[in-house]
Coordinates of C-alpha atoms and ligand atoms in Angstrom, one line a residue:
M1 CA -0.2 -0.1 0.0
G2 CA 3.3 2.3 1.1
R3 CA 4.4 1.7 -2.6
A4 CA 1.0 2.4 -4.6
A5 CA 0.6 5.6 -2.6
G6 CA 4.1 6.3 -3.5
L7 CA 3.3 5.6 -7.0
A8 CA 0.3 7.4 -6.9
A9 CA 1.5 10.9 -5.3
K10 CA 4.1 10.9 -8.5
L11 CA 0.8 11.5 -10.3
E12 CA 0.0 15.1 -8.4
P13 CA -3.6 14.0 -7.2
D14 CA -5.3 16.0 -5.1
F15 CA -5.3 13.7 -2.5
I16 CA -5.2 9.5 -2.1
D17 CA -8.3 7.9 -0.1
L18 CA -7.5 4.7 0.8
N19 CA -10.5 2.7 1.7
F20 CA -10.9 0.6 5.2
G21 CA -14.4 0.6 3.8
C22 CA -15.2 -1.7 1.3
P23 CA -17.6 -4.7 1.9
V24 CA -17.1 -6.7 -1.4
P25 CA -16.3 -10.3 -1.3
K26 CA -13.3 -10.5 -3.2
V27 CA -11.8 -7.7 -1.2
V28 CA -13.1 -9.0 2.0
R29 CA -11.9 -12.4 1.1
K30 CA -8.3 -11.5 1.2
N31 CA -8.3 -9.5 4.2
G32 CA -8.8 -5.7 2.7
G33 CA -11.8 -3.1 3.0
V34 CA -13.3 -2.9 5.2
A35 CA -11.8 -6.8 7.1
L36 CA -8.8 -4.7 8.2
M37 CA -11.6 -2.9 10.8
R38 CA -10.7 -6.6 12.8
E39 CA -7.5 -5.5 13.1
P40 CA -6.6 -1.9 14.3
R41 CA -3.0 -2.1 14.3
L42 CA -2.6 -3.2 10.7
I43 CA -4.2 -0.4 9.3
G44 CA -2.4 2.1 11.8
K45 CA 0.7 0.5 10.3
I46 CA -0.5 0.6 6.7
A47 CA -1.7 4.0 6.6
A48 CA 1.7 5.3 8.6
E49 CA 3.4 3.8 5.5
A50 CA 1.2 5.4 3.0
V51 CA 1.2 8.3 4.3
R52 CA 5.1 8.7 4.8
Q53 CA 5.5 7.7 1.0
A54 CA 2.6 10.1 -0.3
A55 CA 5.6 12.7 0.7
G56 CA 3.3 15.3 0.9
V57 CA 0.1 14.6 -1.4
P58 CA -2.8 14.1 1.3
V59 CA -3.7 10.6 2.6
T60 CA -7.3 10.3 3.6
A61 CA -9.2 7.2 5.0
K62 CA -12.7 5.7 4.5
I63 CA -14.0 3.4 7.4
R64 CA -17.3 2.2 8.5
S65 CA -18.8 1.4 12.1
G66 CA -17.1 -1.6 12.5
W67 CA -17.0 -5.4 11.6
D68 CA -20.2 -6.0 13.2
S69 CA -22.9 -5.2 15.9
S70 CA -20.3 -6.7 18.3
S71 CA -17.5 -5.2 17.6
I72 CA -18.2 -1.4 17.1
N73 CA -14.7 -0.1 17.0
F74 CA -14.7 3.1 14.2
L75 CA -13.1 5.6 17.4
E76 CA -10.4 3.2 17.9
V77 CA -9.6 2.8 14.6
A78 CA -9.9 6.7 13.7
G79 CA -8.0 7.5 16.3
I80 CA -5.4 5.6 15.1
L81 CA -5.4 6.5 11.6
I82 CA -5.6 10.6 13.0
D83 CA -2.2 9.5 14.4
S84 CA -1.3 7.8 11.6
G85 CA -1.4 11.6 9.7
V86 CA -4.3 11.0 7.8
A87 CA -5.9 14.4 6.5
A88 CA -9.6 13.3 6.9
L89 CA -11.9 10.7 7.6
T90 CA -15.0 9.5 5.7
L91 CA -16.9 7.4 7.8
H92 CA -20.3 5.1 6.5
P93 CA -21.7 4.0 9.7
R94 CA -22.9 0.8 9.2
T95 CA -20.9 -2.9 9.8
R96 CA -19.6 -4.9 7.6
V97 CA -22.3 -7.4 8.0
Q98 CA -25.2 -5.0 7.4
G99 CA -23.7 -4.3 4.1
F100 CA -26.8 -1.5 3.2
S101 CA -29.5 -2.9 5.2
G102 CA -30.7 -0.8 8.1
R103 CA -30.3 2.5 8.2
S104 CA -27.2 4.8 8.1
D105 CA -26.4 5.5 11.5
W106 CA -25.6 9.3 11.4
S107 CA -25.5 9.5 15.0
R108 CA -22.2 8.0 14.9
I109 CA -20.7 10.9 12.5
A110 CA -21.9 13.2 14.8
E111 CA -20.1 11.2 17.7
L112 CA -16.4 11.1 15.2
V113 CA -16.6 14.6 14.8
K114 CA -16.6 15.7 18.5
F115 CA -13.5 13.0 18.6
S116 CA -11.7 13.5 15.2
P117 CA -9.2 16.9 14.8
V118 CA -9.4 15.7 11.2
P119 CA -12.2 17.1 8.8
V120 CA -15.5 14.2 8.8
I121 CA -17.3 13.4 6.3
G122 CA -20.1 11.6 6.2
S123 CA -21.7 8.7 4.1
G124 CA -24.8 6.9 3.6
D125 CA -28.4 7.1 2.5
I126 CA -28.1 10.5 0.9
F127 CA -30.3 9.9 -1.8
A128 CA -32.0 13.0 -2.3
P129 CA -30.3 17.1 -2.5
Q130 CA -32.5 17.7 1.0
D131 CA -30.5 14.6 2.8
A132 CA -27.3 16.4 2.1
L133 CA -28.5 19.5 4.3
A134 CA -30.4 16.6 6.6
M135 CA -26.8 14.8 7.6
F136 CA -24.4 18.3 7.8
S137 CA -27.2 20.3 10.2
Q138 CA -27.5 16.9 12.2
T139 CA -24.2 15.6 12.2
G140 CA -21.8 18.5 11.6
C141 CA -19.4 16.8 9.2
R142 CA -17.7 19.3 6.8
A143 CA -18.2 17.5 3.5
V144 CA -20.9 14.3 2.3
M145 CA -20.1 11.4 0.2
I146 CA -22.9 10.2 -2.6
G147 CA -22.6 6.4 -3.4
R148 CA -26.2 5.3 -4.6
G149 CA -27.9 8.7 -4.7
A150 CA -25.8 9.8 -7.7
L151 CA -26.2 6.3 -10.2
G152 CA -28.2 7.5 -12.9
N153 CA -28.4 10.6 -10.8
P154 CA -25.5 13.0 -11.6
W155 CA -27.7 16.3 -11.0
I156 CA -27.8 15.1 -7.1
F157 CA -24.8 17.0 -6.5
G158 CA -25.1 20.5 -8.2
R159 CA -28.8 20.3 -6.6
A160 CA -27.1 19.7 -2.9
R161 CA -24.9 22.5 -3.7
R162 CA -27.4 24.9 -4.7
L163 CA -29.4 24.0 -1.8
L164 CA -26.6 24.6 0.4
E165 CA -26.6 27.6 -1.0
N166 CA -29.1 29.0 -0.5
L167 CA -30.5 28.8 -4.1
S168 CA -33.2 27.6 -5.2
D169 CA -33.4 23.7 -7.0
P170 CA -34.1 23.3 -10.5
G171 CA -36.0 20.0 -9.6
E172 CA -36.0 16.7 -10.9
P173 CA -34.2 16.3 -14.6
Q174 CA -36.7 16.0 -17.6
P175 CA -36.9 12.6 -19.7
G176 CA -34.7 15.0 -22.2
E177 CA -31.9 15.2 -20.1
R178 CA -31.6 12.6 -18.0
F179 CA -31.6 10.4 -21.9
A180 CA -28.9 12.4 -22.9
Q181 CA -26.7 11.9 -20.0
A182 CA -27.2 8.0 -20.4
L183 CA -25.7 8.2 -23.4
E184 CA -22.9 10.7 -23.3
Q185 CA -21.8 8.3 -20.0
A186 CA -22.3 5.6 -23.0
E187 CA -19.7 7.3 -24.9
M188 CA -17.5 8.2 -22.7
M189 CA -17.1 4.3 -21.6
A190 CA -17.1 3.2 -25.2
G191 CA -13.5 5.7 -25.4
E192 CA -12.2 2.8 -22.8
M193 CA -14.0 -0.2 -23.3
G194 CA -14.9 -0.5 -26.6
E195 CA -18.9 -0.1 -27.4
L196 CA -19.8 -4.0 -26.5
A197 CA -18.4 -4.3 -22.9
T198 CA -20.4 -0.8 -22.7
I199 CA -23.5 -1.7 -23.7
I200 CA -23.7 -4.3 -21.5
Q201 CA -22.3 -2.3 -18.7
M202 CA -24.7 0.5 -19.7
R203 CA -28.2 -1.7 -18.9
K204 CA -27.9 -1.3 -15.1
H205 CA -26.8 2.4 -15.5
F206 CA -29.5 3.2 -18.3
S207 CA -32.3 1.8 -15.4
Y208 CA -30.9 4.2 -12.7
Y209 CA -31.6 7.1 -15.5
T210 CA -34.6 6.0 -16.3
R211 CA -36.2 4.9 -12.5
G212 CA -40.0 6.8 -12.1
L213 CA -39.9 7.5 -15.6
A214 CA -43.3 6.7 -17.3
G215 CA -43.6 4.3 -19.0
G216 CA -40.4 3.3 -18.2
A217 CA -40.2 -1.1 -17.4
A218 CA -41.0 -0.8 -21.6
L219 CA -38.7 1.6 -22.5
R220 CA -35.7 -0.6 -20.4
R221 CA -37.2 -3.8 -21.8
E222 CA -35.9 -2.1 -25.1
L223 CA -32.7 -1.0 -23.7
F224 CA -31.9 -4.1 -22.4
A225 CA -32.5 -5.7 -26.0
C226 CA -29.8 -3.0 -28.2
I227 CA -26.7 -4.1 -29.6
G228 CA -25.2 -0.7 -29.9
L229 CA -25.4 2.8 -28.9
E230 CA -26.4 3.8 -31.9
Q231 CA -30.2 2.1 -31.5
A232 CA -29.9 3.1 -27.7
R233 CA -29.9 6.3 -29.4
L234 CA -32.9 6.0 -31.4
I235 CA -34.9 4.3 -28.4
F236 CA -34.6 7.5 -26.6
E237 CA -35.2 9.4 -29.3
H238 CA -38.8 7.5 -29.5
Y239 CA -39.8 8.2 -26.0
P240 CA -42.7 10.4 -26.4
E241 CA -41.5 13.6 -24.6
S242 CA -45.2 14.2 -23.6
M243 CA -45.0 11.2 -20.7
Q244 CA -44.1 13.3 -17.9
C245 CA -41.2 11.8 -15.1
T246 CA -41.4 11.7 -11.6
P247 CA -39.5 11.9 -8.6
I248 CA -36.2 10.0 -9.2
Ligands
LIG1 C1 -21.6 1.1 -7.3 C2 -20.6 1.6 -5.7 C3 -19.2 1.5 -5.8 C4 -18.4 2.4 -4.7 N1 -17.4 3.0 -4.8 C5 -16.9 3.4 -4.3 C6 -15.4 3.5 -3.8 O1 -14.3 3.2 -4.6 N2 -14.5 4.1 -2.8 C7 -15.5 4.2 -1.3 O2 -14.9 4.8 -0.6 N3 -16.7 4.2 -1.6 C8 -17.3 3.0 -2.1 N4 -18.8 3.1 -2.6 C9 -19.5 3.2 -1.3 C10 -20.2 4.6 -0.9 O3 -18.6 5.8 -1.3 C11 -20.7 5.0 0.2 O4 -20.3 4.5 1.2 C12 -21.6 3.7 0.5 O5 -22.4 3.2 -1.3 C13 -23.1 4.4 1.1 O6 -23.7 5.7 0.8 P1 -24.6 5.6 0.3 O7 -25.6 5.0 0.9 O8 -24.4 7.0 -0.7 O9 -24.8 4.6 -1.7 C14 -19.4 2.9 -3.7 C15 -20.9 2.5 -3.7 C16 -21.8 2.0 -4.7 C17 -23.0 2.1 -4.6

């Protein structure tokens, strides 16, 4: 991890984030991600070495509440990470065993804010711009991280920012705007991985972008069967403009 941080630092990123919250089975099986929360001292060694080799590029870290409900140790791990020199901490207050079930317990983010001398970023269950505001006010966190709420919905960031700045909310994007964004994402992916792999990967994203649209199920059936981006574009073009969209 230290060597990786050193290599990444050469690319001059704004910061390097160490993810000790990842619950994905293939990562956890190899004792990576959130599995390391069962070994706080090892987390400390990893973080300290990453900070050292990052040579001045800020290193931040992401954690969960703990491994399971009987081993809630985010404050202990946070303390070790702070001593190791991390510049900020993100907490997704669920355990590994919870996965994405139950609710993100924001009171733990507030606890960490009180405990931590470095900025705390809150994570979990921000699905609407208003949720971001609620997390700031309920926890005192310095920033929020948005995961699932941004899938097929990149507008959530700009809308949350506008609310924070006391500006009006433009509301949900219209179907045409959603389709254009979905196609732009697909084109960017095609540039990286080719059209066929993109169309397969984009199936789930098309379904996020069309969530809540009138006639969405029929639209998704067509999109799932399509085999090229031009075909996807035509399917979107034929979506009746008159159909109303409902909140994402
Ligand atoms: C598709 C997806 C990819 C994610 N990738 C990362 C990642 O690379 N690094 C990270 O720290 N968290 C990652 N997360 C976790 C989120 O940052 C977040 O902590 C978690 O999803 C809970 O927040 P949410 O309720 O806003 O989804 C990912 C989540 C999702 C849904």
